[in-house]
Coordinates of C-alpha atoms and ligand atoms in Angstrom, one line a residue:
X124 CA 118.8 154.6 107.1
X125 CA 115.4 153.5 105.7
X126 CA 113.3 151.6 108.2
X127 CA 110.2 149.9 106.8
X128 CA 107.6 147.8 108.5
X129 CA 105.6 144.9 107.1
X130 CA 102.9 142.7 108.7
X131 CA 101.9 139.1 108.2
X132 CA 100.4 136.1 110.0
X133 CA 103.4 133.8 109.7
X134 CA 106.9 135.0 109.1
X135 CA 109.4 132.3 107.9
X136 CA 113.0 133.1 108.3
X137 CA 115.0 131.0 105.8
X138 CA 114.1 129.9 102.3
X139 CA 115.6 126.4 102.3
X140 CA 113.6 123.2 102.2
X141 CA 112.2 123.5 105.7
X142 CA 111.2 127.2 105.2
X143 CA 109.4 126.4 101.9
X144 CA 107.6 123.4 103.2
X145 CA 106.5 125.3 106.3
X146 CA 105.3 128.1 104.1
X147 CA 103.1 125.8 102.0
X148 CA 101.6 124.2 105.1
X149 CA 100.9 127.6 106.8
X150 CA 99.3 128.9 103.7
X151 CA 97.2 125.8 103.2
X152 CA 96.1 126.2 106.9
X153 CA 94.7 129.6 105.9
X154 CA 97.4 132.0 107.1
X155 CA 99.1 134.9 105.3
X156 CA 102.7 133.9 104.9
X157 CA 106.0 135.7 104.1
X158 CA 109.3 133.9 103.6
X159 CA 112.5 135.9 103.9
X160 CA 116.0 134.6 103.3
X161 CA 119.6 135.8 103.2
X162 CA 120.4 134.5 99.7
X163 CA 118.5 134.5 96.4
X164 CA 115.3 132.6 96.3
X165 CA 115.8 129.0 95.1
X166 CA 119.5 129.1 96.1
X167 CA 119.4 128.2 99.8
X168 CA 121.7 125.6 101.3
X169 CA 119.3 122.7 100.6
X170 CA 120.2 122.9 96.9
X171 CA 123.6 121.3 97.9
X172 CA 122.0 118.1 99.2
X173 CA 123.0 115.3 96.9
X174 CA 122.4 111.7 97.8
X175 CA 118.8 111.3 98.8
X176 CA 115.9 111.2 101.2
X177 CA 114.7 108.4 103.4
X178 CA 111.3 106.7 103.7
X179 CA 110.4 103.1 104.5
X180 CA 108.6 102.6 101.2
X181 CA 109.9 99.1 100.7
X182 CA 110.4 99.4 97.0
X183 CA 113.5 97.3 96.9
X184 CA 113.2 95.6 100.2
X185 CA 109.5 94.9 101.0
X186 CA 110.4 93.8 104.5
X187 CA 111.3 97.4 105.4
X188 CA 108.8 99.3 107.7
X189 CA 108.7 102.6 109.5
X190 CA 109.5 100.9 112.9
X191 CA 112.8 99.7 111.4
X192 CA 113.5 103.2 110.2
X193 CA 112.8 104.4 113.8
X194 CA 115.1 101.7 115.2
X195 CA 118.0 102.5 112.8
X196 CA 117.7 106.2 113.5
X197 CA 117.2 106.0 117.3
X198 CA 119.9 103.4 117.9
X199 CA 122.4 105.1 115.7
X200 CA 121.7 108.3 117.5
X201 CA 123.4 106.6 120.5
X202 CA 120.1 106.9 122.3
X203 CA 120.3 110.7 122.5
X204 CA 117.6 111.5 119.9
X205 CA 114.1 112.5 121.1
X206 CA 112.2 109.2 120.7
X207 CA 108.9 110.9 119.8
X208 CA 110.6 113.1 117.2
X209 CA 112.2 110.0 115.6
X210 CA 108.8 108.2 115.6
X211 CA 107.0 111.0 113.9
X212 CA 109.7 111.3 111.3
X213 CA 109.8 107.6 110.5
X214 CA 106.0 107.3 110.5
X215 CA 105.3 110.3 108.3
X216 CA 108.3 110.0 105.9
X217 CA 106.5 107.8 103.3
X218 CA 103.6 110.2 102.9
X219 CA 105.9 113.2 102.8
X220 CA 108.1 111.7 100.0
X221 CA 105.1 110.4 98.0
X222 CA 103.4 113.8 98.3
X223 CA 106.6 115.4 96.9
X224 CA 106.6 112.9 94.0
X225 CA 102.9 113.8 93.4
X226 CA 103.9 117.5 93.2
X227 CA 106.3 116.6 90.4
X228 CA 109.6 115.9 92.1
X229 CA 111.6 113.8 89.6
X230 CA 112.8 111.0 91.8
X231 CA 114.5 108.1 90.1
X232 CA 112.0 105.3 89.4
X233 CA 112.2 101.5 88.9
X234 CA 111.1 100.0 85.7
X235 CA 107.6 99.4 87.0
X236 CA 107.4 103.1 87.9
X237 CA 107.8 103.0 91.7
X238 CA 110.3 105.3 93.5
X239 CA 113.7 103.6 93.4
X240 CA 115.7 103.3 96.7
X241 CA 119.4 103.0 97.4
X242 CA 121.5 102.1 100.4
X243 CA 122.8 104.8 102.7
X244 CA 125.2 104.0 105.5
X245 CA 123.8 102.1 108.5
X246 CA 120.3 101.7 107.2
X247 CA 119.1 98.1 107.5
X248 CA 117.3 98.3 104.1
X249 CA 117.4 100.3 100.9
X250 CA 115.2 103.2 101.8
X251 CA 116.9 106.3 100.3
X252 CA 115.0 107.8 97.4
X253 CA 117.0 110.0 95.1
X254 CA 117.1 112.3 92.0
X255 CA 120.5 111.4 90.6
X256 CA 122.9 113.1 92.9
X257 CA 121.0 116.4 92.9
X258 CA 118.2 115.4 95.2
X259 CA 118.2 118.7 97.2
X260 CA 118.0 120.8 94.0
X261 CA 115.1 118.8 92.7
X262 CA 113.2 119.1 96.0
X263 CA 113.8 122.9 96.1
X264 CA 112.6 123.2 92.5
X265 CA 109.4 121.2 93.3
X266 CA 108.7 123.2 96.5
X267 CA 109.5 126.5 94.6
X268 CA 106.8 125.7 92.0
X269 CA 104.3 125.0 94.7
X270 CA 105.2 128.2 96.5
X271 CA 104.7 130.2 93.3
X272 CA 101.4 128.5 92.5
X273 CA 100.1 129.6 95.9
X274 CA 101.4 133.2 95.4
X275 CA 103.5 133.0 98.6
X276 CA 106.0 135.9 98.6
X277 CA 109.7 135.1 99.1
X278 CA 111.8 138.1 99.9
X279 CA 115.5 137.7 99.0
X280 CA 118.6 139.3 100.6
X281 CA 117.1 139.9 104.0
X282 CA 119.5 139.2 106.8
X283 CA 117.5 138.9 110.1
X284 CA 119.6 140.1 113.0
X285 CA 117.1 140.1 115.9
X286 CA 113.8 138.6 116.8
X287 CA 111.1 141.0 118.2
X288 CA 110.2 139.7 121.6
X289 CA 107.8 141.8 123.7
X290 CA 105.6 140.7 126.7
X291 CA 107.4 137.3 126.5
X292 CA 106.2 136.4 123.0
X293 CA 107.7 136.6 119.6
X294 CA 106.1 139.3 117.5
X295 CA 108.4 139.3 114.4
X296 CA 112.0 140.1 113.4
X297 CA 114.2 142.8 112.1
X298 CA 116.4 142.4 109.0
X299 CA 119.1 144.2 107.0
X300 CA 119.3 144.2 103.2
X301 CA 123.0 143.7 102.6
X302 CA 122.8 145.5 99.3
X303 CA 121.0 148.7 100.2
X304 CA 121.4 148.8 103.9
X305 CA 117.7 149.2 104.4
X306 CA 116.2 147.8 107.6
X307 CA 112.8 146.2 107.8
X308 CA 110.7 145.3 110.9
X309 CA 108.6 142.3 110.0
X310 CA 105.6 142.1 112.4
X311 CA 104.0 138.7 112.6
X312 CA 101.6 136.5 114.6
X313 CA 104.2 133.8 114.7
X314 CA 107.7 133.2 113.4
X315 CA 109.4 130.0 112.2
X316 CA 113.2 129.8 112.2
X317 CA 114.4 127.7 109.3
X318 CA 117.9 129.0 109.1
X319 CA 120.0 125.9 108.8
X320 CA 123.0 124.7 110.8
X321 CA 126.3 126.2 112.1
X322 CA 129.1 124.3 110.4
X323 CA 130.6 127.4 108.9
X324 CA 132.4 127.9 112.2
X325 CA 134.8 125.1 111.2
X326 CA 137.7 125.7 108.9
X327 CA 136.8 122.8 106.6
X328 CA 133.1 122.5 106.0
X329 CA 130.5 121.7 103.4
X330 CA 128.7 125.0 103.5
X331 CA 129.0 128.2 101.6
X332 CA 130.8 131.1 103.5
X333 CA 127.8 133.4 103.9
X334 CA 125.4 131.0 105.6
X335 CA 125.4 128.3 108.3
X336 CA 126.9 130.3 111.1
X337 CA 124.0 129.2 113.4
X338 CA 122.0 132.3 112.7
X339 CA 118.7 130.9 114.0
X340 CA 120.4 129.4 117.0
X341 CA 121.9 132.7 118.1
X342 CA 118.6 134.5 117.4
X343 CA 116.7 132.0 119.5
X344 CA 119.2 132.0 122.3
X345 CA 119.0 135.8 122.5
X346 CA 115.1 135.6 122.5
X347 CA 115.1 133.3 125.5
X348 CA 115.2 129.8 124.0
X349 CA 117.6 127.0 125.0
X350 CA 120.0 125.3 122.6
X351 CA 120.4 121.5 122.9
X352 CA 123.4 119.3 122.3
X353 CA 125.4 121.9 120.4
X354 CA 128.5 119.7 120.7
X355 CA 127.0 117.0 118.5
X356 CA 128.2 118.0 115.0
X357 CA 128.6 115.6 112.2
X358 CA 131.9 115.5 110.5
X359 CA 131.3 113.9 107.1
X360 CA 134.1 111.4 106.4
X361 CA 134.6 112.5 102.8
X362 CA 135.3 116.1 101.8
X363 CA 137.6 117.2 99.0
X364 CA 141.2 118.2 100.2
X365 CA 142.3 120.2 97.2
X366 CA 142.5 122.8 95.9
X367 CA 142.7 124.7 99.2
X368 CA 140.0 127.3 98.3
X369 CA 137.4 124.5 98.0
X370 CA 138.8 122.1 100.6
X371 CA 135.9 120.6 102.6
X372 CA 133.4 120.5 99.7
X373 CA 131.4 117.3 100.1
X374 CA 132.0 114.0 98.3
X375 CA 128.6 112.5 98.7
X376 CA 127.9 109.4 100.7
X377 CA 126.3 108.0 97.6
X378 CA 129.8 107.2 96.4
X379 CA 130.2 104.7 99.2
X380 CA 126.5 103.7 98.8
X381 CA 127.3 102.7 95.2
X382 CA 130.3 100.7 96.3
X383 CA 133.2 103.1 96.8
X384 CA 136.2 101.7 98.7
X385 CA 138.5 103.5 101.1
X386 CA 142.3 102.9 101.0
X387 CA 145.2 104.4 102.9
X388 CA 148.5 105.4 101.3
X389 CA 149.8 101.8 101.7
X390 CA 146.8 100.5 99.6
X391 CA 145.2 98.9 102.7
X392 CA 141.4 98.8 102.7
X393 CA 141.5 100.1 106.3
X394 CA 137.8 99.9 107.2
X395 CA 138.5 96.2 107.9
X396 CA 140.1 97.4 111.1
X397 CA 137.4 99.8 112.2
X398 CA 134.1 98.1 111.2
X399 CA 134.7 94.8 109.4
X400 CA 131.0 94.1 109.2
X401 CA 129.8 97.3 107.5
X402 CA 133.1 98.4 106.0
X403 CA 132.7 101.7 104.1
X404 CA 128.9 101.6 104.8
X405 CA 129.5 102.0 108.5
X406 CA 128.0 105.1 110.2
X407 CA 129.5 108.5 109.4
X408 CA 131.0 109.0 112.8
X409 CA 132.9 105.7 112.6
X410 CA 134.1 106.3 109.0
X411 CA 135.1 109.9 109.8
X412 CA 137.1 108.8 112.9
X413 CA 138.7 106.1 110.8
X414 CA 139.7 108.5 108.1
X415 CA 140.9 111.0 110.7
X416 CA 143.0 108.4 112.4
X417 CA 144.6 107.1 109.2
X418 CA 145.6 110.6 108.3
X419 CA 146.8 111.6 111.8
X420 CA 148.9 108.5 112.1
X421 CA 150.7 109.2 108.9
X422 CA 149.0 106.9 106.4
X423 CA 147.4 109.7 104.4
X424 CA 148.1 110.8 100.8
X425 CA 150.0 113.8 99.4
X426 CA 147.2 116.3 100.2
X427 CA 146.5 115.0 103.7
X428 CA 143.6 112.7 102.8
X429 CA 142.8 109.0 102.3
X430 CA 141.7 107.5 99.0
X431 CA 138.2 106.8 97.9
X432 CA 138.0 104.6 94.8
X433 CA 134.9 104.1 92.7
X434 CA 136.7 103.4 89.4
X435 CA 135.6 99.7 89.4
X436 CA 132.1 100.8 88.5
X437 CA 133.2 102.1 85.1
X438 CA 132.5 105.4 83.5
X439 CA 129.0 104.8 82.2
X440 CA 127.6 103.8 85.7
X441 CA 129.5 106.6 87.4
X442 CA 128.1 109.2 84.9
X443 CA 124.6 107.8 85.4
X444 CA 124.6 107.4 89.3
X445 CA 127.1 110.1 90.3
X446 CA 127.1 112.7 87.6
X447 CA 127.8 115.6 89.9
X448 CA 130.8 113.9 91.6
X449 CA 132.2 113.1 88.2
X450 CA 132.0 116.7 87.1
X451 CA 133.1 118.1 90.4
X452 CA 136.5 116.3 90.4
X453 CA 137.0 116.9 86.7
X454 CA 136.4 120.6 86.9
X455 CA 138.3 121.3 90.2
X456 CA 141.2 118.8 89.9
X457 CA 141.1 117.6 86.4
X458 CA 140.7 114.1 87.9
X459 CA 138.7 111.4 86.1
X460 CA 137.2 109.4 89.0
X461 CA 136.3 106.5 86.6
X462 CA 140.1 106.0 86.3
X463 CA 141.7 107.2 89.5
X464 CA 140.7 107.4 93.2
X465 CA 139.7 110.6 94.9
X466 CA 141.7 112.0 97.9
X467 CA 139.3 112.8 100.8
X468 CA 139.3 113.8 104.5
X469 CA 136.6 114.7 107.1
X470 CA 134.7 118.0 106.9
X471 CA 132.2 119.6 109.2
X472 CA 128.8 118.8 107.7
X473 CA 125.8 119.0 109.8
X474 CA 124.5 120.4 113.1
X475 CA 122.8 117.6 115.0
X476 CA 122.1 119.9 118.0
X477 CA 120.3 123.2 117.8
X478 CA 117.3 125.0 119.1
X479 CA 115.3 123.0 121.7
X480 CA 111.8 122.3 120.4
X481 CA 108.7 120.5 121.5
X482 CA 108.4 117.3 119.4
X483 CA 104.9 117.6 117.9
X484 CA 104.8 121.2 116.6
X485 CA 108.5 122.3 117.0
X486 CA 107.4 125.2 119.2
X487 CA 110.2 126.7 121.1
X488 CA 110.1 127.9 124.8
X489 CA 109.1 131.4 123.5
X490 CA 105.4 131.6 122.6
X491 CA 104.9 132.4 118.9
X492 CA 108.4 131.1 117.9
X493 CA 108.9 127.8 116.1
X494 CA 112.0 126.2 114.6
X495 CA 112.3 123.5 111.9
X496 CA 115.0 121.8 109.8
X497 CA 118.7 121.8 110.6
X498 CA 118.5 124.7 113.1
X499 CA 116.3 122.6 115.4
X500 CA 117.4 119.6 117.5
X501 CA 116.0 116.3 118.5
X502 CA 116.1 113.9 115.5
X503 CA 119.7 112.8 115.1
X504 CA 121.2 112.6 118.6
X505 CA 124.9 111.9 118.4
X506 CA 124.9 110.6 114.8
X507 CA 122.7 111.5 111.8
X508 CA 122.0 108.9 109.3
X509 CA 122.4 110.1 105.7
X510 CA 119.1 111.0 104.0
X511 CA 117.3 111.8 107.3
X512 CA 117.6 115.5 107.2
X513 CA 115.8 116.0 103.9
X514 CA 112.9 114.1 105.3
X515 CA 113.2 116.1 108.6
X516 CA 112.7 119.4 106.7
X517 CA 109.5 118.0 105.0
X518 CA 107.9 116.4 108.0
X519 CA 108.7 119.1 110.6
X520 CA 108.5 121.9 108.1
X521 CA 104.9 121.0 107.5
X522 CA 104.1 120.5 111.2
X523 CA 105.7 123.8 112.3
X524 CA 103.9 125.6 109.4
X525 CA 100.5 124.2 110.5
X526 CA 101.1 125.0 114.2
X527 CA 102.5 128.5 113.5
X528 CA 99.4 129.2 111.4
X529 CA 97.1 128.1 114.2
X530 CA 99.0 130.3 116.7
X531 CA 99.0 133.3 114.4
X532 CA 95.3 133.3 113.7
X533 CA 94.4 132.8 117.4
X534 CA 94.1 135.6 120.0
X535 CA 97.6 134.8 121.2
X536 CA 99.0 135.8 117.9
X537 CA 99.0 139.6 118.1
X538 CA 100.7 142.2 120.3
X539 CA 103.0 145.2 120.4
X540 CA 106.6 145.3 119.4
X541 CA 107.6 149.0 119.3
X542 CA 110.0 148.7 122.2
X543 CA 111.6 145.6 120.7
X544 CA 112.0 147.3 117.3
X545 CA 113.8 150.2 118.9
X546 CA 116.1 147.9 120.8
X547 CA 116.9 145.8 117.7
X548 CA 117.9 148.8 115.6
X549 CA 120.1 150.1 118.5
X550 CA 121.8 146.7 118.8
X551 CA 122.9 146.8 115.2
X552 CA 124.4 150.3 115.5
X553 CA 126.2 149.2 118.7
X554 CA 127.8 146.2 116.9
X555 CA 129.3 148.1 114.0
X556 CA 131.4 151.2 113.5
X557 CA 133.9 152.8 111.2
X558 CA 136.8 151.5 113.3
X559 CA 137.1 148.2 115.0
X560 CA 137.9 144.5 114.5
X561 CA 137.9 143.0 111.0
X562 CA 135.0 140.6 110.7
X563 CA 136.8 138.5 108.1
X564 CA 139.8 138.2 110.4
X565 CA 137.6 137.2 113.3
X566 CA 135.9 134.5 111.2
X567 CA 139.2 133.1 110.0
X568 CA 140.6 132.9 113.5
X569 CA 137.4 131.4 114.8
X570 CA 137.4 128.7 112.2
X571 CA 141.0 127.8 112.9
X572 CA 140.4 127.5 116.7
X573 CA 137.3 125.3 116.1
X574 CA 139.0 123.1 113.6
X575 CA 142.1 122.5 115.7
X576 CA 140.5 122.1 119.1
X577 CA 136.8 121.3 118.7
X578 CA 136.9 119.1 115.6
X579 CA 136.8 115.4 115.0
X580 CA 138.9 114.6 118.2
X581 CA 138.6 116.7 121.3
X582 CA 140.0 116.8 124.9
X583 CA 139.5 118.9 128.0
X584 CA 142.6 121.0 127.7
X585 CA 142.1 121.8 124.1
X586 CA 138.4 122.7 124.6
X587 CA 139.2 125.0 127.5
X588 CA 141.9 126.8 125.7
X589 CA 139.5 127.1 122.7
X590 CA 136.9 128.6 124.9
X591 CA 139.4 131.1 126.3
X592 CA 140.5 132.1 122.8
X593 CA 136.9 132.5 121.5
X594 CA 136.0 134.6 124.5
X595 CA 139.0 136.8 123.9
X596 CA 138.1 137.1 120.2
X597 CA 134.6 138.1 121.3
X598 CA 135.9 140.8 123.6
X599 CA 138.2 142.1 120.9
X600 CA 135.3 142.1 118.5
X601 CA 133.0 144.2 120.6
X602 CA 132.7 146.5 117.6
X603 CA 133.3 145.3 114.0
X604 CA 134.7 147.7 111.4
X605 CA 132.2 148.0 108.6
X606 CA 133.6 150.7 106.3
X607 CA 132.7 149.9 102.8
X608 CA 129.0 149.3 102.8
X609 CA 126.2 147.2 104.2
X610 CA 127.5 143.9 102.9
X611 CA 130.2 144.3 105.5
X612 CA 127.6 144.8 108.2
X613 CA 126.1 141.5 107.1
X614 CA 129.5 139.8 107.5
X615 CA 129.9 141.4 110.9
X616 CA 126.6 139.9 111.9
X617 CA 127.8 136.5 110.7
X618 CA 131.0 136.8 112.7
X619 CA 129.1 137.7 115.9
X620 CA 126.7 134.8 115.3
X621 CA 129.6 132.4 114.8
X622 CA 131.2 133.5 118.1
X623 CA 128.0 132.8 119.9
X624 CA 127.3 129.4 118.5
X625 CA 131.0 128.3 118.8
X626 CA 131.0 129.2 122.5
X627 CA 127.8 127.2 123.0
X628 CA 129.3 124.3 121.2
X629 CA 132.6 124.3 123.2
X630 CA 130.7 124.6 126.5
X631 CA 128.6 121.5 125.7
X632 CA 131.7 119.7 124.4
X633 CA 133.5 120.3 127.7
X634 CA 130.5 118.9 129.7
X635 CA 130.1 115.8 127.6
X636 CA 133.0 113.8 129.2
X637 CA 132.6 110.7 127.1
X638 CA 132.9 109.5 123.5
X639 CA 129.5 109.1 121.9
X640 CA 128.8 109.1 118.2
X641 CA 130.4 112.1 116.5
X642 CA 131.7 113.5 119.8
X643 CA 135.1 111.9 120.2
X644 CA 137.0 112.7 123.4
X645 CA 140.6 111.3 123.5
X646 CA 140.5 111.8 127.3
X647 CA 137.2 110.0 127.8
X648 CA 137.3 107.3 125.0
X649 CA 134.2 105.3 126.0
X650 CA 130.5 105.9 126.2
X651 CA 129.4 106.8 129.8
X652 CA 125.9 105.4 130.4
X653 CA 125.3 108.1 133.0
X654 CA 125.6 110.7 130.2
X655 CA 122.6 109.3 128.2
X656 CA 121.4 112.9 128.7
X657 CA 120.8 116.0 126.6
X658 CA 122.8 119.2 127.3
X659 CA 121.1 122.5 127.2
X660 CA 122.7 126.0 126.9
X661 CA 120.6 128.6 128.5
X662 CA 120.5 132.3 127.6
X663 CA 122.8 133.0 130.5
X664 CA 125.4 130.7 129.0
X665 CA 125.0 128.1 131.7
X666 CA 124.9 124.5 130.6
X667 CA 122.4 122.1 132.2
X668 CA 121.6 118.5 131.4
X669 CA 118.4 116.5 131.4
X670 CA 117.4 112.8 130.7
X671 CA 116.4 111.8 127.2
X672 CA 112.6 111.5 127.2
X673 CA 111.1 108.0 127.4
X674 CA 110.6 105.8 124.3
X675 CA 106.9 105.4 123.5
X676 CA 105.8 102.0 125.0
X677 CA 104.9 100.5 121.6
X678 CA 108.5 101.1 120.4
X679 CA 110.6 99.9 123.3
X680 CA 111.5 96.6 121.6
X681 CA 112.7 98.5 118.5
X682 CA 114.7 101.0 120.6
X683 CA 116.8 98.6 122.6
X684 CA 120.0 96.7 121.7
X685 CA 122.8 97.4 119.3
X686 CA 122.1 98.6 115.8
X687 CA 121.0 95.8 113.5
X688 CA 123.9 95.3 111.1
X689 CA 123.5 93.2 108.0
X690 CA 126.7 91.8 106.7
X691 CA 128.9 93.4 104.1
X692 CA 127.7 91.1 101.3
X693 CA 124.2 92.2 101.9
X694 CA 125.1 95.9 101.9
X695 CA 127.3 95.9 98.8
X696 CA 125.1 93.7 96.7
Ligands
FAD112 C1 126.7 119.2 100.4 C2 125.6 118.7 101.2 C3 124.9 117.5 100.8 C4 123.9 117.1 101.6 N1 123.2 115.9 101.2 C5 122.2 115.5 101.9 C6 121.4 114.3 101.5 O1 121.8 113.7 100.5 N2 120.4 113.9 102.2 C7 120.0 114.6 103.3 O2 119.0 114.1 104.0 N3 120.7 115.7 103.7 C8 121.7 116.2 103.0 N4 122.4 117.3 103.4 C9 121.8 118.1 104.6 C10 120.6 118.9 104.2 O3 120.9 119.4 102.9 C11 120.4 120.0 105.1 O4 120.4 119.6 106.4 C12 119.0 120.7 104.8 O5 118.9 121.0 103.5 C13 118.8 121.9 105.7 O6 117.6 122.5 105.3 P1 117.0 123.7 106.1 O7 115.9 124.2 105.3 O8 116.9 123.4 107.5 O9 118.2 124.8 106.0 P2 119.0 125.5 104.7 O10 118.7 124.8 103.5 O11 120.3 125.6 105.2 O12 118.3 126.9 104.6 C14 118.5 127.9 105.5 C15 118.1 129.2 105.0 O13 118.1 130.2 106.0 C16 118.7 131.4 105.5 N5 119.2 132.2 106.6 C17 120.1 131.8 107.5 N6 120.3 132.8 108.4 C18 119.4 133.8 108.1 C19 119.1 135.0 108.6 N7 119.8 135.5 109.7 N8 118.2 135.8 108.0 C20 117.6 135.4 106.9 N9 117.8 134.2 106.3 C21 118.7 133.4 106.9 C22 119.8 130.8 104.6 O14 120.4 131.7 103.7 C23 119.0 129.7 103.9 O15 118.3 130.3 102.9 C24 123.4 117.8 102.7 C25 124.1 118.9 103.1 C26 125.2 119.4 102.3 C27 125.9 120.7 102.7

């Protein structure tokens, strides 16, 4: 075993959009920065983002304003989002997107050169900027160029398995290289977790299998942070259903944004029964439940999905606006979506809950530790609007980067970590051995349990039996068998992480005895106004709740009332 040490001001764990934006901000604030990530540089989960990024620029609809962006986001969060987090996002989104365009991001433009904007579900106006249907890839490319220009090192293939906490403060992290087995202790003045969500714990999901197990969430919990609203997970209404090995892969919301229509097996445009005003451009939670219900009640297609039809746009428009979708169906199913409908079903897509953070800087409860992007909580509440997470990673990546740089270069930013390093290395040895549970098997079983009993529709009995089974799985997996090399140790770490984040999710789901946004309880089918509260999982495993913070006084008029819904003609124009 080769143990190395490295020292920097700001250590950023995760090389997705949030991590890269944080790194640029920390460096521009004068700090030494190191980014480490599990995958190859430039290939983090953010590259998958397709449809777009929101900012109230008013290109197409000059009446749009940041207050309306706040209102749409906060109301559609079912009043569980942190109002100040939403305010910051909406206010700072225009500058964040324009800055990215200045840095060379090739967003689509109107004929007069302004950034074009399209509709995304439940936004009052067209405010989603896009780069074809590869917006995330283009954002990553742009941030990557900026990172290289500033000489910021990005270390690939570093799987962080423990944070270094000593004297109550975060002093760095310890990682494993899944190729060589080398372990490295990264000492730092401050650490930012930018590790993404935890949707890989569901059987059908839009992630890749070696990320999105809730790595940062589990690391933060072990370090003494709280996790907030872990039960609030967005199931995207439209994932591919075949072939089985790629089932769950996203069919972007841009298909519905461009006029895609949903039909059941009888040819009925069923959204008329679920949301006649907004139809297919209703919020994701409503469309996901509608799709789930049609399938569960036997009105699905041959592969267990409903049908999404965009063929009326014609091939030229589809190839221009949705090129990735056109290729995706052609290559995986041999299906030409300009001629035939796609078969789709809900898929686990986004973690709306996550690490509890302070709104302005995204500092956690542990001094020196910050979190930004999908691993953090506060922006989306019970329902995330499409396009809001790419702006989240820019706005709060920058803020966390600046705050982490200030902390690292202050007197609070240094301390010892020898004891914590010893403990971290010991914990890895204790988790793995030459005999024990198969990590792959544990992951497969966990995904099945979560899909069947903590998925789109939940109830108390199912959740409690899921918790019992996950805990039994955890006991059985006290030691993971890792014969065959360090890549298997990495898989064992993912499996352990998934067990931790799944347990936290189920515990919160049991406590939220209501239906709100993406959290559908068949035994409590309505919103309970007394549960307009956030749930927190503590390190002990206990779940406590607290009231949603007050809306800033200047925004109370925007925050109240039902979401403002323009009629379908307006949306589909
Ligand atoms: C198919 C798809 C389409 C989407 N489309 C859109 C869209 O159109 N608009 C929108 O707003 N949002 C969209 N999203 C959501 C959005 O892409 C994500 O929420 C966002 O990119 C998350 O960025 P992030 O930087 O927080 O995390 P990620 O991009 O997930 O990056 C996390 C990084 O952390 C690394 N990591 C994790 N654990 C460890 C560890 N233990 N040690 C070291 N490294 C670690 C990962 O390997 C990865 O590099 C989409 C998501 C998907 C899956």
